[in-house]
Amino acid sequence: MSRHRRVLFGSTVVLYAVIVAAVLLKSILVRVDWQVMLFRPYKQWPEYHAFLDYFVVLGQRAPTAVLVAAWLGWRSWRQRTPRPLLILALALLLLNVSVGAVKIGLGRLGPHYATEVGSAELFAGGDIFPSGHTANAVVTWGILAYLASTPRARRMLSLVAAFAALGVGATTVYLGTHWVSDVLLGWAAGLLILLGLPWCEPAIARAESLVLEYRERLRALRRRQAPLPVSTASPSPAPALGRSNGQYSAAGHRSGGRSPRPYAGAGAAADEESASEHPEGEPHAEEPAWPAEPQPSDGAAVPPVPGTPGAPPARVHHTARPHPVRAAERAPAGQGGGGRRPAGTDRTAPTPTAPLGPRGK
């Protein structure tokens, strides 16, 4: 709290005590209360009565609290912090406790229920000292200036709060519902709440951290309890590779120009071919026996991929070796073609051969 605010707070406390003492001692302030009440302002200026009946609503606790709470709630949502609402709630709580305790303790009656002229009307079962409308107007509208984010906004909102507080206090005197001393003590009570709010900031910060922590726990609990999304779309069937009569497709055929090898256990044709390739008693050294697998009933089933359990061994393809060319068959330098025949030789003419028999010797 700044030094200037400390001075204002101390001065307001002194003023509060002086007003209470003046009413208790039936000083000049009580005589002023009676003079204004007997003057009856609402009868002197009756044309303002209807308007001021509505204007005094700015000091009623329920309507003003709802209006200001809506505005501060919007600010809390934008700033992602509950601090504005917590300050409003704490200020209204302090206001109700402090003002309510003095009202019940002193028990002063209002001007319309006064029983003796010149009396302070204390301890008679009333509840109008200090003025609740005035104190509530000071606190509720003053919270807006207290939470202003810029100096310009703070000055403007301070003027609005001062107008509402002064106007509501004067209206209650005009309507005859409060004494002048009630309004003065209401202004002092509301100002004490606003000036003492900086002392409550540590408690507000702790409450804010607790609220944010509780909100994070609720979010974590909702995420943990949220059901997982279930897909309603049916999976599309994979395209099947055809197999007929128990034989693999072209991808599983053996290379080398031989007929495709049937799947083991496919039938009698597979047994006969296996017996012809490997006679009885000769070990199968080149190709190991394929593991038996039950024949699927559906002819459109996909054959096993080579390299997986139950699949035929993959055929190993060796790299082609280059064909050796003899030195005598190489073409002499300078001749084109690069073939084995000399250049200019007729490929179609028959090669003369020596006659056979004794004439050829």
mmCIF file of C-alpha atoms in Angstrom:
data_model
loop_
_atom_site.group_PDB
_atom_site.id
_atom_site.type_symbol
_atom_site.label_atom_id
_atom_site.label_comp_id
_atom_site.label_asym_id
_atom_site.label_seq_id
_atom_site.Cartn_x
_atom_site.Cartn_y
_atom_site.Cartn_z
ATOM 1 C CA MET A 1 0.000 0.000 0.000
ATOM 2 C CA SER A 2 1.382 3.409 -0.969
ATOM 3 C CA ARG A 3 1.931 6.227 1.504
ATOM 4 C CA HIS A 4 -0.852 8.300 -0.049
ATOM 5 C CA ARG A 5 -3.291 5.421 0.350
ATOM 6 C CA ARG A 6 -2.233 4.910 3.964
ATOM 7 C CA VAL A 7 -2.972 8.554 4.708
ATOM 8 C CA LEU A 8 -6.399 8.302 3.079
ATOM 9 C CA PHE A 9 -7.180 5.098 4.935
ATOM 10 C CA GLY A 10 -6.223 6.624 8.290
ATOM 11 C CA SER A 11 -8.241 9.788 7.599
ATOM 12 C CA THR A 12 -11.300 7.726 6.666
ATOM 13 C CA VAL A 13 -11.034 5.696 9.856
ATOM 14 C CA VAL A 14 -10.947 8.902 11.894
ATOM 15 C CA LEU A 15 -13.961 10.279 10.001
ATOM 16 C CA TYR A 16 -15.864 7.017 10.591
ATOM 17 C CA ALA A 17 -15.221 7.185 14.319
ATOM 18 C CA VAL A 18 -16.184 10.883 14.499
ATOM 19 C CA ILE A 19 -19.551 10.294 12.788
ATOM 20 C CA VAL A 20 -20.427 7.418 15.099
ATOM 21 C CA ALA A 21 -19.437 9.441 18.152
ATOM 22 C CA ALA A 22 -21.465 12.463 16.958
ATOM 23 C CA VAL A 23 -24.606 10.331 16.657
ATOM 24 C CA LEU A 24 -24.058 8.620 19.989
ATOM 25 C CA LEU A 25 -23.549 11.962 21.769
ATOM 26 C CA LYS A 26 -26.570 13.647 20.083
ATOM 27 C CA SER A 27 -24.401 16.402 18.714
ATOM 28 C CA ILE A 28 -25.169 18.996 16.054
ATOM 29 C CA LEU A 29 -25.162 16.247 13.449
ATOM 30 C CA VAL A 30 -28.332 14.768 14.962
ATOM 31 C CA ARG A 31 -30.047 18.167 14.808
ATOM 32 C CA VAL A 32 -29.135 18.458 11.117
ATOM 33 C CA ASP A 33 -30.697 15.043 10.555
ATOM 34 C CA TRP A 34 -33.978 16.225 12.038
ATOM 35 C CA GLN A 35 -34.020 19.521 10.153
ATOM 36 C CA VAL A 36 -33.589 17.827 6.776
ATOM 37 C CA MET A 37 -36.207 15.220 7.641
ATOM 38 C CA LEU A 38 -38.769 17.844 8.651
ATOM 39 C CA PHE A 39 -38.036 19.804 5.487
ATOM 40 C CA ARG A 40 -39.235 16.751 3.506
ATOM 41 C CA PRO A 41 -37.427 17.232 0.165
ATOM 42 C CA TYR A 42 -39.699 14.758 -1.628
ATOM 43 C CA LYS A 43 -42.598 17.154 -0.965
ATOM 44 C CA GLN A 44 -40.625 20.234 -1.996
ATOM 45 C CA TRP A 45 -39.710 18.776 -5.407
ATOM 46 C CA PRO A 46 -42.238 16.082 -6.176
ATOM 47 C CA GLU A 47 -41.520 16.143 -9.917
ATOM 48 C CA TYR A 48 -38.239 14.244 -9.346
ATOM 49 C CA HIS A 49 -39.757 11.546 -7.204
ATOM 50 C CA ALA A 50 -40.549 9.049 -9.994
ATOM 51 C CA PHE A 51 -37.120 9.314 -11.603
ATOM 52 C CA LEU A 52 -35.204 9.049 -8.332
ATOM 53 C CA ASP A 53 -37.172 5.956 -7.355
ATOM 54 C CA TYR A 54 -35.486 4.191 -10.288
ATOM 55 C CA PHE A 55 -32.130 5.887 -9.845
ATOM 56 C CA VAL A 56 -31.716 4.589 -6.294
ATOM 57 C CA VAL A 57 -31.601 1.065 -7.729
ATOM 58 C CA LEU A 58 -27.938 1.787 -8.588
ATOM 59 C CA GLY A 59 -27.252 1.359 -4.873
ATOM 60 C CA GLN A 60 -29.187 -1.854 -4.308
ATOM 61 C CA ARG A 61 -26.919 -4.802 -3.693
ATOM 62 C CA ALA A 62 -28.509 -7.473 -5.859
ATOM 63 C CA PRO A 63 -28.972 -5.574 -9.182
ATOM 64 C CA THR A 64 -25.605 -3.831 -9.051
ATOM 65 C CA ALA A 65 -23.746 -6.977 -8.010
ATOM 66 C CA VAL A 66 -25.229 -8.942 -10.921
ATOM 67 C CA LEU A 67 -24.418 -6.175 -13.430
ATOM 68 C CA VAL A 68 -20.829 -5.666 -12.273
ATOM 69 C CA ALA A 69 -20.246 -9.403 -11.887
ATOM 70 C CA ALA A 70 -21.267 -9.962 -15.521
ATOM 71 C CA TRP A 71 -18.765 -7.356 -16.701
ATOM 72 C CA LEU A 72 -15.959 -8.708 -14.493
ATOM 73 C CA GLY A 73 -16.813 -12.260 -15.537
ATOM 74 C CA TRP A 74 -16.252 -11.324 -19.155
ATOM 75 C CA ARG A 75 -12.905 -9.778 -18.209
ATOM 76 C CA SER A 76 -11.955 -12.921 -16.287
ATOM 77 C CA TRP A 77 -12.756 -15.072 -19.314
ATOM 78 C CA ARG A 78 -10.645 -12.892 -21.617
ATOM 79 C CA GLN A 79 -7.703 -12.702 -19.201
ATOM 80 C CA ARG A 80 -7.972 -16.409 -18.250
ATOM 81 C CA THR A 81 -7.870 -15.538 -14.536
ATOM 82 C CA PRO A 82 -10.553 -15.426 -11.812
ATOM 83 C CA ARG A 83 -8.907 -12.442 -10.062
ATOM 84 C CA PRO A 84 -11.556 -9.786 -10.949
ATOM 85 C CA LEU A 85 -14.393 -11.954 -9.666
ATOM 86 C CA LEU A 86 -12.439 -12.892 -6.536
ATOM 87 C CA ILE A 87 -11.820 -9.218 -5.716
ATOM 88 C CA LEU A 88 -15.504 -8.393 -6.172
ATOM 89 C CA ALA A 89 -16.575 -11.321 -3.990
ATOM 90 C CA LEU A 90 -14.105 -10.397 -1.230
ATOM 91 C CA ALA A 91 -15.116 -6.717 -1.288
ATOM 92 C CA LEU A 92 -18.834 -7.546 -1.034
ATOM 93 C CA LEU A 93 -18.126 -9.991 1.779
ATOM 94 C CA LEU A 94 -16.180 -7.407 3.767
ATOM 95 C CA LEU A 95 -18.888 -4.825 3.083
ATOM 96 C CA ASN A 96 -21.732 -7.038 4.295
ATOM 97 C CA VAL A 97 -19.867 -8.081 7.427
ATOM 98 C CA SER A 98 -18.675 -4.619 8.464
ATOM 99 C CA VAL A 99 -21.812 -2.651 7.582
ATOM 100 C CA GLY A 100 -24.168 -5.366 8.801
ATOM 101 C CA ALA A 101 -22.427 -5.614 12.173
ATOM 102 C CA VAL A 102 -22.715 -1.842 12.791
ATOM 103 C CA LYS A 103 -26.353 -1.784 11.626
ATOM 104 C CA ILE A 104 -27.373 -4.532 14.022
ATOM 105 C CA GLY A 105 -25.191 -3.230 16.845
ATOM 106 C CA LEU A 106 -26.525 0.334 16.839
ATOM 107 C CA GLY A 107 -30.114 -0.502 15.794
ATOM 108 C CA ARG A 108 -31.096 2.979 14.636
ATOM 109 C CA LEU A 109 -34.571 3.692 13.255
ATOM 110 C CA GLY A 110 -35.173 5.523 9.968
ATOM 111 C CA PRO A 111 -36.819 8.947 9.514
ATOM 112 C CA HIS A 112 -40.219 7.439 8.660
ATOM 113 C CA TYR A 113 -40.203 5.420 11.930
ATOM 114 C CA ALA A 114 -38.811 8.079 14.292
ATOM 115 C CA THR A 115 -40.629 8.320 17.617
ATOM 116 C CA GLU A 116 -39.138 11.394 19.343
ATOM 117 C CA VAL A 117 -38.048 14.692 17.767
ATOM 118 C CA GLY A 118 -34.368 15.405 18.412
ATOM 119 C CA SER A 119 -33.596 11.828 19.409
ATOM 120 C CA ALA A 120 -30.829 9.796 17.805
ATOM 121 C CA GLU A 121 -33.225 6.802 17.612
ATOM 122 C CA LEU A 122 -30.419 4.380 18.512
ATOM 123 C CA PHE A 123 -30.813 0.861 19.956
ATOM 124 C CA ALA A 124 -34.460 0.765 18.887
ATOM 125 C CA GLY A 125 -34.280 -2.288 16.619
ATOM 126 C CA GLY A 126 -33.634 -0.485 13.356
ATOM 127 C CA ASP A 127 -31.020 -1.243 10.712
ATOM 128 C CA ILE A 128 -30.365 1.916 8.705
ATOM 129 C CA PHE A 129 -27.128 3.271 10.225
ATOM 130 C CA PRO A 130 -24.913 3.334 8.126
ATOM 131 C CA SER A 131 -26.680 3.501 4.770
ATOM 132 C CA GLY A 132 -26.317 0.194 2.952
ATOM 133 C CA HIS A 133 -27.309 1.661 -0.437
ATOM 134 C CA THR A 134 -24.602 4.308 -0.212
ATOM 135 C CA ALA A 135 -21.849 1.954 0.941
ATOM 136 C CA ASN A 136 -22.774 -0.613 -1.690
ATOM 137 C CA ALA A 137 -22.669 2.020 -4.450
ATOM 138 C CA VAL A 138 -19.186 3.096 -3.345
ATOM 139 C CA VAL A 139 -17.803 -0.446 -3.282
ATOM 140 C CA THR A 140 -19.538 -1.951 -6.320
ATOM 141 C CA TRP A 141 -18.798 0.854 -8.756
ATOM 142 C CA GLY A 142 -15.445 1.621 -7.154
ATOM 143 C CA ILE A 143 -14.268 -1.942 -7.920
ATOM 144 C CA LEU A 144 -14.363 -1.079 -11.617
ATOM 145 C CA ALA A 145 -11.941 1.806 -11.051
ATOM 146 C CA TYR A 146 -9.769 -0.370 -8.789
ATOM 147 C CA LEU A 147 -9.408 -3.018 -11.522
ATOM 148 C CA ALA A 148 -8.862 -0.558 -14.395
ATOM 149 C CA SER A 149 -5.872 -1.475 -16.536
ATOM 150 C CA THR A 150 -4.906 2.038 -17.728
ATOM 151 C CA PRO A 151 -4.689 5.412 -15.914
ATOM 152 C CA ARG A 152 -7.210 6.963 -18.260
ATOM 153 C CA ALA A 153 -9.750 4.199 -17.636
ATOM 154 C CA ARG A 154 -9.124 4.492 -13.896
ATOM 155 C CA ARG A 155 -9.887 8.224 -13.928
ATOM 156 C CA MET A 156 -13.064 7.774 -15.964
ATOM 157 C CA LEU A 157 -14.328 4.898 -13.818
ATOM 158 C CA SER A 158 -13.494 6.833 -10.652
ATOM 159 C CA LEU A 159 -15.756 9.643 -11.857
ATOM 160 C CA VAL A 160 -18.525 7.128 -12.617
ATOM 161 C CA ALA A 161 -18.177 5.565 -9.159
ATOM 162 C CA ALA A 162 -18.186 8.955 -7.446
ATOM 163 C CA PHE A 163 -21.305 10.051 -9.352
ATOM 164 C CA ALA A 164 -23.130 6.814 -8.475
ATOM 165 C CA ALA A 165 -22.133 6.959 -4.805
ATOM 166 C CA LEU A 166 -22.971 10.662 -4.303
ATOM 167 C CA GLY A 167 -26.184 10.356 -6.316
ATOM 168 C CA VAL A 168 -27.477 7.310 -4.452
ATOM 169 C CA GLY A 169 -26.672 8.857 -1.058
ATOM 170 C CA ALA A 170 -28.438 12.119 -1.877
ATOM 171 C CA THR A 171 -31.420 10.226 -3.328
ATOM 172 C CA THR A 172 -31.971 8.278 -0.096
ATOM 173 C CA VAL A 173 -32.049 11.580 1.832
ATOM 174 C CA TYR A 174 -34.498 13.054 -0.706
ATOM 175 C CA LEU A 175 -36.803 10.027 -0.408
ATOM 176 C CA GLY A 176 -36.679 10.199 3.412
ATOM 177 C CA THR A 177 -35.379 6.631 3.867
ATOM 178 C CA HIS A 178 -32.084 7.676 5.564
ATOM 179 C CA TRP A 179 -30.705 10.373 7.814
ATOM 180 C CA VAL A 180 -27.877 12.592 6.610
ATOM 181 C CA SER A 181 -25.550 10.928 9.128
ATOM 182 C CA ASP A 182 -26.472 7.519 7.683
ATOM 183 C CA VAL A 183 -25.263 8.604 4.252
ATOM 184 C CA LEU A 184 -22.025 10.108 5.586
ATOM 185 C CA LEU A 185 -21.183 6.914 7.469
ATOM 186 C CA GLY A 186 -22.080 4.829 4.369
ATOM 187 C CA TRP A 187 -19.611 6.792 2.250
ATOM 188 C CA ALA A 188 -16.904 6.286 4.856
ATOM 189 C CA ALA A 189 -17.653 2.554 5.204
ATOM 190 C CA GLY A 190 -17.463 1.935 1.455
ATOM 191 C CA LEU A 191 -14.288 3.977 1.087
ATOM 192 C CA LEU A 192 -12.607 1.967 3.854
ATOM 193 C CA ILE A 193 -13.289 -1.257 1.944
ATOM 194 C CA LEU A 194 -11.778 0.104 -1.295
ATOM 195 C CA LEU A 195 -8.718 1.567 0.434
ATOM 196 C CA GLY A 196 -8.049 -1.658 2.345
ATOM 197 C CA LEU A 197 -8.193 -3.984 -0.666
ATOM 198 C CA PRO A 198 -4.401 -3.878 -1.328
ATOM 199 C CA TRP A 199 -3.853 -5.526 2.058
ATOM 200 C CA CYS A 200 -6.000 -8.408 0.867
ATOM 201 C CA GLU A 201 -4.012 -9.038 -2.336
ATOM 202 C CA PRO A 202 -1.897 -11.927 -0.889
ATOM 203 C CA ALA A 203 -5.064 -13.777 0.149
ATOM 204 C CA ILE A 204 -6.577 -13.120 -3.290
ATOM 205 C CA ALA A 205 -3.432 -14.492 -4.992
ATOM 206 C CA ARG A 206 -3.611 -17.700 -2.929
ATOM 207 C CA ALA A 207 -7.296 -18.109 -3.735
ATOM 208 C CA GLU A 208 -6.551 -17.548 -7.426
ATOM 209 C CA SER A 209 -3.868 -20.245 -7.457
ATOM 210 C CA LEU A 210 -6.229 -22.684 -5.727
ATOM 211 C CA VAL A 211 -8.986 -21.997 -8.263
ATOM 212 C CA LEU A 212 -6.623 -22.492 -11.210
ATOM 213 C CA GLU A 213 -5.275 -25.722 -9.719
ATOM 214 C CA TYR A 214 -8.780 -27.058 -9.145
ATOM 215 C CA ARG A 215 -9.705 -26.155 -12.733
ATOM 216 C CA GLU A 216 -6.706 -28.084 -14.089
ATOM 217 C CA ARG A 217 -7.660 -31.110 -11.999
ATOM 218 C CA LEU A 218 -11.191 -31.011 -13.370
ATOM 219 C CA ARG A 219 -9.889 -30.828 -16.942
ATOM 220 C CA ALA A 220 -7.554 -33.765 -16.362
ATOM 221 C CA LEU A 221 -10.408 -35.781 -14.846
ATOM 222 C CA ARG A 222 -12.668 -35.035 -17.820
ATOM 223 C CA ARG A 223 -9.966 -36.051 -20.293
ATOM 224 C CA ARG A 224 -9.443 -39.286 -18.362
ATOM 225 C CA GLN A 225 -13.171 -40.088 -18.315
ATOM 226 C CA ALA A 226 -13.856 -39.094 -21.918
ATOM 227 C CA PRO A 227 -14.692 -42.195 -24.094
ATOM 228 C CA LEU A 228 -12.460 -42.969 -27.030
ATOM 229 C CA PRO A 229 -14.002 -42.262 -30.468
ATOM 230 C CA VAL A 230 -15.247 -45.408 -32.230
ATOM 231 C CA SER A 231 -15.092 -45.565 -36.027
ATOM 232 C CA THR A 232 -18.362 -46.714 -37.605
ATOM 233 C CA ALA A 233 -16.934 -47.201 -41.106
ATOM 234 C CA SER A 234 -16.518 -50.889 -42.095
ATOM 235 C CA PRO A 235 -13.041 -51.812 -43.345
ATOM 236 C CA SER A 236 -12.810 -52.447 -47.086
ATOM 237 C CA PRO A 237 -11.841 -56.048 -48.005
ATOM 238 C CA ALA A 238 -8.339 -56.529 -49.361
ATOM 239 C CA PRO A 239 -8.099 -57.651 -52.983
ATOM 240 C CA ALA A 240 -7.526 -61.407 -53.178
ATOM 241 C CA LEU A 241 -5.066 -63.070 -55.485
ATOM 242 C CA GLY A 242 -6.596 -65.938 -57.426
ATOM 243 C CA ARG A 243 -5.629 -69.588 -56.868
ATOM 244 C CA SER A 244 -7.226 -72.366 -58.779
ATOM 245 C CA ASN A 245 -6.926 -76.118 -58.199
ATOM 246 C CA GLY A 246 -4.537 -75.563 -55.296
ATOM 247 C CA GLN A 247 -1.798 -73.955 -57.424
ATOM 248 C CA TYR A 248 -0.080 -70.696 -56.691
ATOM 249 C CA SER A 249 -0.362 -67.680 -58.878
ATOM 250 C CA ALA A 250 2.293 -66.599 -61.316
ATOM 251 C CA ALA A 251 4.288 -64.938 -58.534
ATOM 252 C CA GLY A 252 4.848 -68.298 -56.842
ATOM 253 C CA HIS A 253 5.696 -70.379 -59.959
ATOM 254 C CA ARG A 254 9.124 -71.879 -60.395
ATOM 255 C CA SER A 255 11.304 -70.474 -63.131
ATOM 256 C CA GLY A 256 13.282 -72.365 -65.694
ATOM 257 C CA GLY A 257 10.580 -73.312 -68.195
ATOM 258 C CA ARG A 258 9.205 -76.180 -66.133
ATOM 259 C CA SER A 259 5.569 -76.598 -65.323
ATOM 260 C CA PRO A 260 4.408 -74.814 -62.149
ATOM 261 C CA ARG A 261 4.890 -76.860 -59.032
ATOM 262 C CA PRO A 262 1.625 -77.582 -57.233
ATOM 263 C CA TYR A 263 1.201 -76.789 -53.634
ATOM 264 C CA ALA A 264 2.148 -79.675 -51.315
ATOM 265 C CA GLY A 265 -0.894 -81.604 -50.287
ATOM 266 C CA ALA A 266 -3.004 -80.263 -53.131
ATOM 267 C CA GLY A 267 -3.874 -83.706 -54.513
ATOM 268 C CA ALA A 268 -2.699 -86.776 -56.462
ATOM 269 C CA ALA A 269 -1.179 -84.687 -59.288
ATOM 270 C CA ALA A 270 1.233 -83.073 -56.887
ATOM 271 C CA ASP A 271 2.255 -86.473 -55.493
ATOM 272 C CA GLU A 272 2.941 -87.949 -58.960
ATOM 273 C CA GLU A 273 5.069 -84.994 -60.059
ATOM 274 C CA SER A 274 7.010 -85.095 -56.805
ATOM 275 C CA ALA A 275 7.671 -88.834 -57.248
ATOM 276 C CA SER A 276 8.845 -88.387 -60.857
ATOM 277 C CA GLU A 277 11.279 -85.629 -59.990
ATOM 278 C CA HIS A 278 12.722 -87.430 -56.980
ATOM 279 C CA PRO A 279 12.873 -91.213 -57.289
ATOM 280 C CA GLU A 280 12.480 -93.365 -54.263
ATOM 281 C CA GLY A 281 15.573 -93.535 -52.124
ATOM 282 C CA GLU A 282 17.222 -90.432 -53.609
ATOM 283 C CA PRO A 283 17.584 -87.645 -51.076
ATOM 284 C CA HIS A 284 16.113 -84.294 -51.923
ATOM 285 C CA ALA A 285 19.253 -82.235 -51.868
ATOM 286 C CA GLU A 286 18.403 -79.431 -54.258
ATOM 287 C CA GLU A 287 15.047 -78.409 -52.821
ATOM 288 C CA PRO A 288 13.929 -79.040 -49.253
ATOM 289 C CA ALA A 289 10.483 -80.428 -48.700
ATOM 290 C CA TRP A 290 7.853 -77.758 -48.214
ATOM 291 C CA PRO A 291 5.991 -77.848 -44.934
ATOM 292 C CA ALA A 292 2.514 -79.208 -45.206
ATOM 293 C CA GLU A 293 -0.294 -76.714 -44.965
ATOM 294 C CA PRO A 294 -3.997 -77.412 -44.981
ATOM 295 C CA GLN A 295 -5.662 -76.634 -48.278
ATOM 296 C CA PRO A 296 -7.957 -73.629 -47.909
ATOM 297 C CA SER A 297 -11.511 -74.144 -48.899
ATOM 298 C CA ASP A 298 -11.819 -70.761 -50.584
ATOM 299 C CA GLY A 299 -10.131 -70.705 -53.957
ATOM 300 C CA ALA A 300 -9.701 -66.902 -53.761
ATOM 301 C CA ALA A 301 -7.375 -67.001 -50.715
ATOM 302 C CA VAL A 302 -4.045 -65.174 -50.883
ATOM 303 C CA PRO A 303 -0.961 -67.501 -51.154
ATOM 304 C CA PRO A 304 1.740 -67.129 -48.520
ATOM 305 C CA VAL A 305 4.540 -64.723 -49.300
ATOM 306 C CA PRO A 306 7.960 -66.391 -49.950
ATOM 307 C CA GLY A 307 10.170 -66.128 -46.917
ATOM 308 C CA THR A 308 7.341 -66.563 -44.376
ATOM 309 C CA PRO A 309 6.512 -69.777 -42.499
ATOM 310 C CA GLY A 310 4.615 -72.192 -44.728
ATOM 311 C CA ALA A 311 5.714 -70.546 -48.013
ATOM 312 C CA PRO A 312 7.840 -72.165 -50.790
ATOM 313 C CA PRO A 313 11.529 -71.216 -50.847
ATOM 314 C CA ALA A 314 12.436 -68.334 -53.076
ATOM 315 C CA ARG A 315 14.290 -69.179 -56.301
ATOM 316 C CA VAL A 316 17.831 -67.844 -56.272
ATOM 317 C CA HIS A 317 18.771 -66.159 -59.580
ATOM 318 C CA HIS A 318 22.490 -66.074 -60.302
ATOM 319 C CA THR A 319 24.118 -63.204 -62.109
ATOM 320 C CA ALA A 320 24.849 -63.931 -65.773
ATOM 321 C CA ARG A 321 28.540 -64.436 -66.455
ATOM 322 C CA PRO A 322 30.188 -62.879 -69.569
ATOM 323 C CA HIS A 323 30.884 -65.180 -72.526
ATOM 324 C CA PRO A 324 34.670 -65.598 -73.121
ATOM 325 C CA VAL A 325 35.912 -64.690 -76.582
ATOM 326 C CA ARG A 326 38.976 -66.413 -78.009
ATOM 327 C CA ALA A 327 41.803 -64.431 -79.494
ATOM 328 C CA ALA A 328 41.485 -66.175 -82.874
ATOM 329 C CA GLU A 329 37.839 -65.223 -83.142
ATOM 330 C CA ARG A 330 38.404 -61.559 -82.524
ATOM 331 C CA ALA A 331 38.008 -59.311 -85.530
ATOM 332 C CA PRO A 332 41.181 -57.729 -86.850
ATOM 333 C CA ALA A 333 41.677 -54.044 -86.230
ATOM 334 C CA GLY A 334 40.102 -51.785 -88.781
ATOM 335 C CA GLN A 335 37.347 -54.169 -89.800
ATOM 336 C CA GLY A 336 33.839 -53.313 -88.862
ATOM 337 C CA GLY A 337 31.175 -55.467 -87.507
ATOM 338 C CA GLY A 338 33.115 -57.061 -84.668
ATOM 339 C CA GLY A 339 31.873 -60.556 -85.706
ATOM 340 C CA ARG A 340 33.798 -63.838 -86.007
ATOM 341 C CA ARG A 341 33.700 -63.989 -89.879
ATOM 342 C CA PRO A 342 36.117 -61.968 -91.945
ATOM 343 C CA ALA A 343 34.743 -58.990 -93.710
ATOM 344 C CA GLY A 344 33.391 -59.636 -97.177
ATOM 345 C CA THR A 345 32.652 -63.292 -96.628
ATOM 346 C CA ASP A 346 29.376 -64.521 -98.034
ATOM 347 C CA ARG A 347 27.406 -66.059 -95.275
ATOM 348 C CA THR A 348 25.037 -67.882 -97.673
ATOM 349 C CA ALA A 349 27.656 -69.605 -99.886
ATOM 350 C CA PRO A 350 28.519 -73.130 -98.801
ATOM 351 C CA THR A 351 32.038 -73.755 -97.642
ATOM 352 C CA PRO A 352 33.986 -76.088 -100.002
ATOM 353 C CA THR A 353 34.964 -79.372 -98.405
ATOM 354 C CA ALA A 354 37.454 -82.051 -99.467
ATOM 355 C CA PRO A 355 35.958 -85.101 -101.221
ATOM 356 C CA LEU A 356 35.672 -88.206 -99.257
ATOM 357 C CA GLY A 357 37.244 -91.527 -100.196
ATOM 358 C CA PRO A 358 40.420 -92.487 -101.960
ATOM 359 C CA ARG A 359 40.045 -89.739 -104.622
ATOM 360 C CA GLY A 360 40.490 -87.125 -102.097
ATOM 361 C CA LYS A 361 43.986 -88.203 -101.130
#
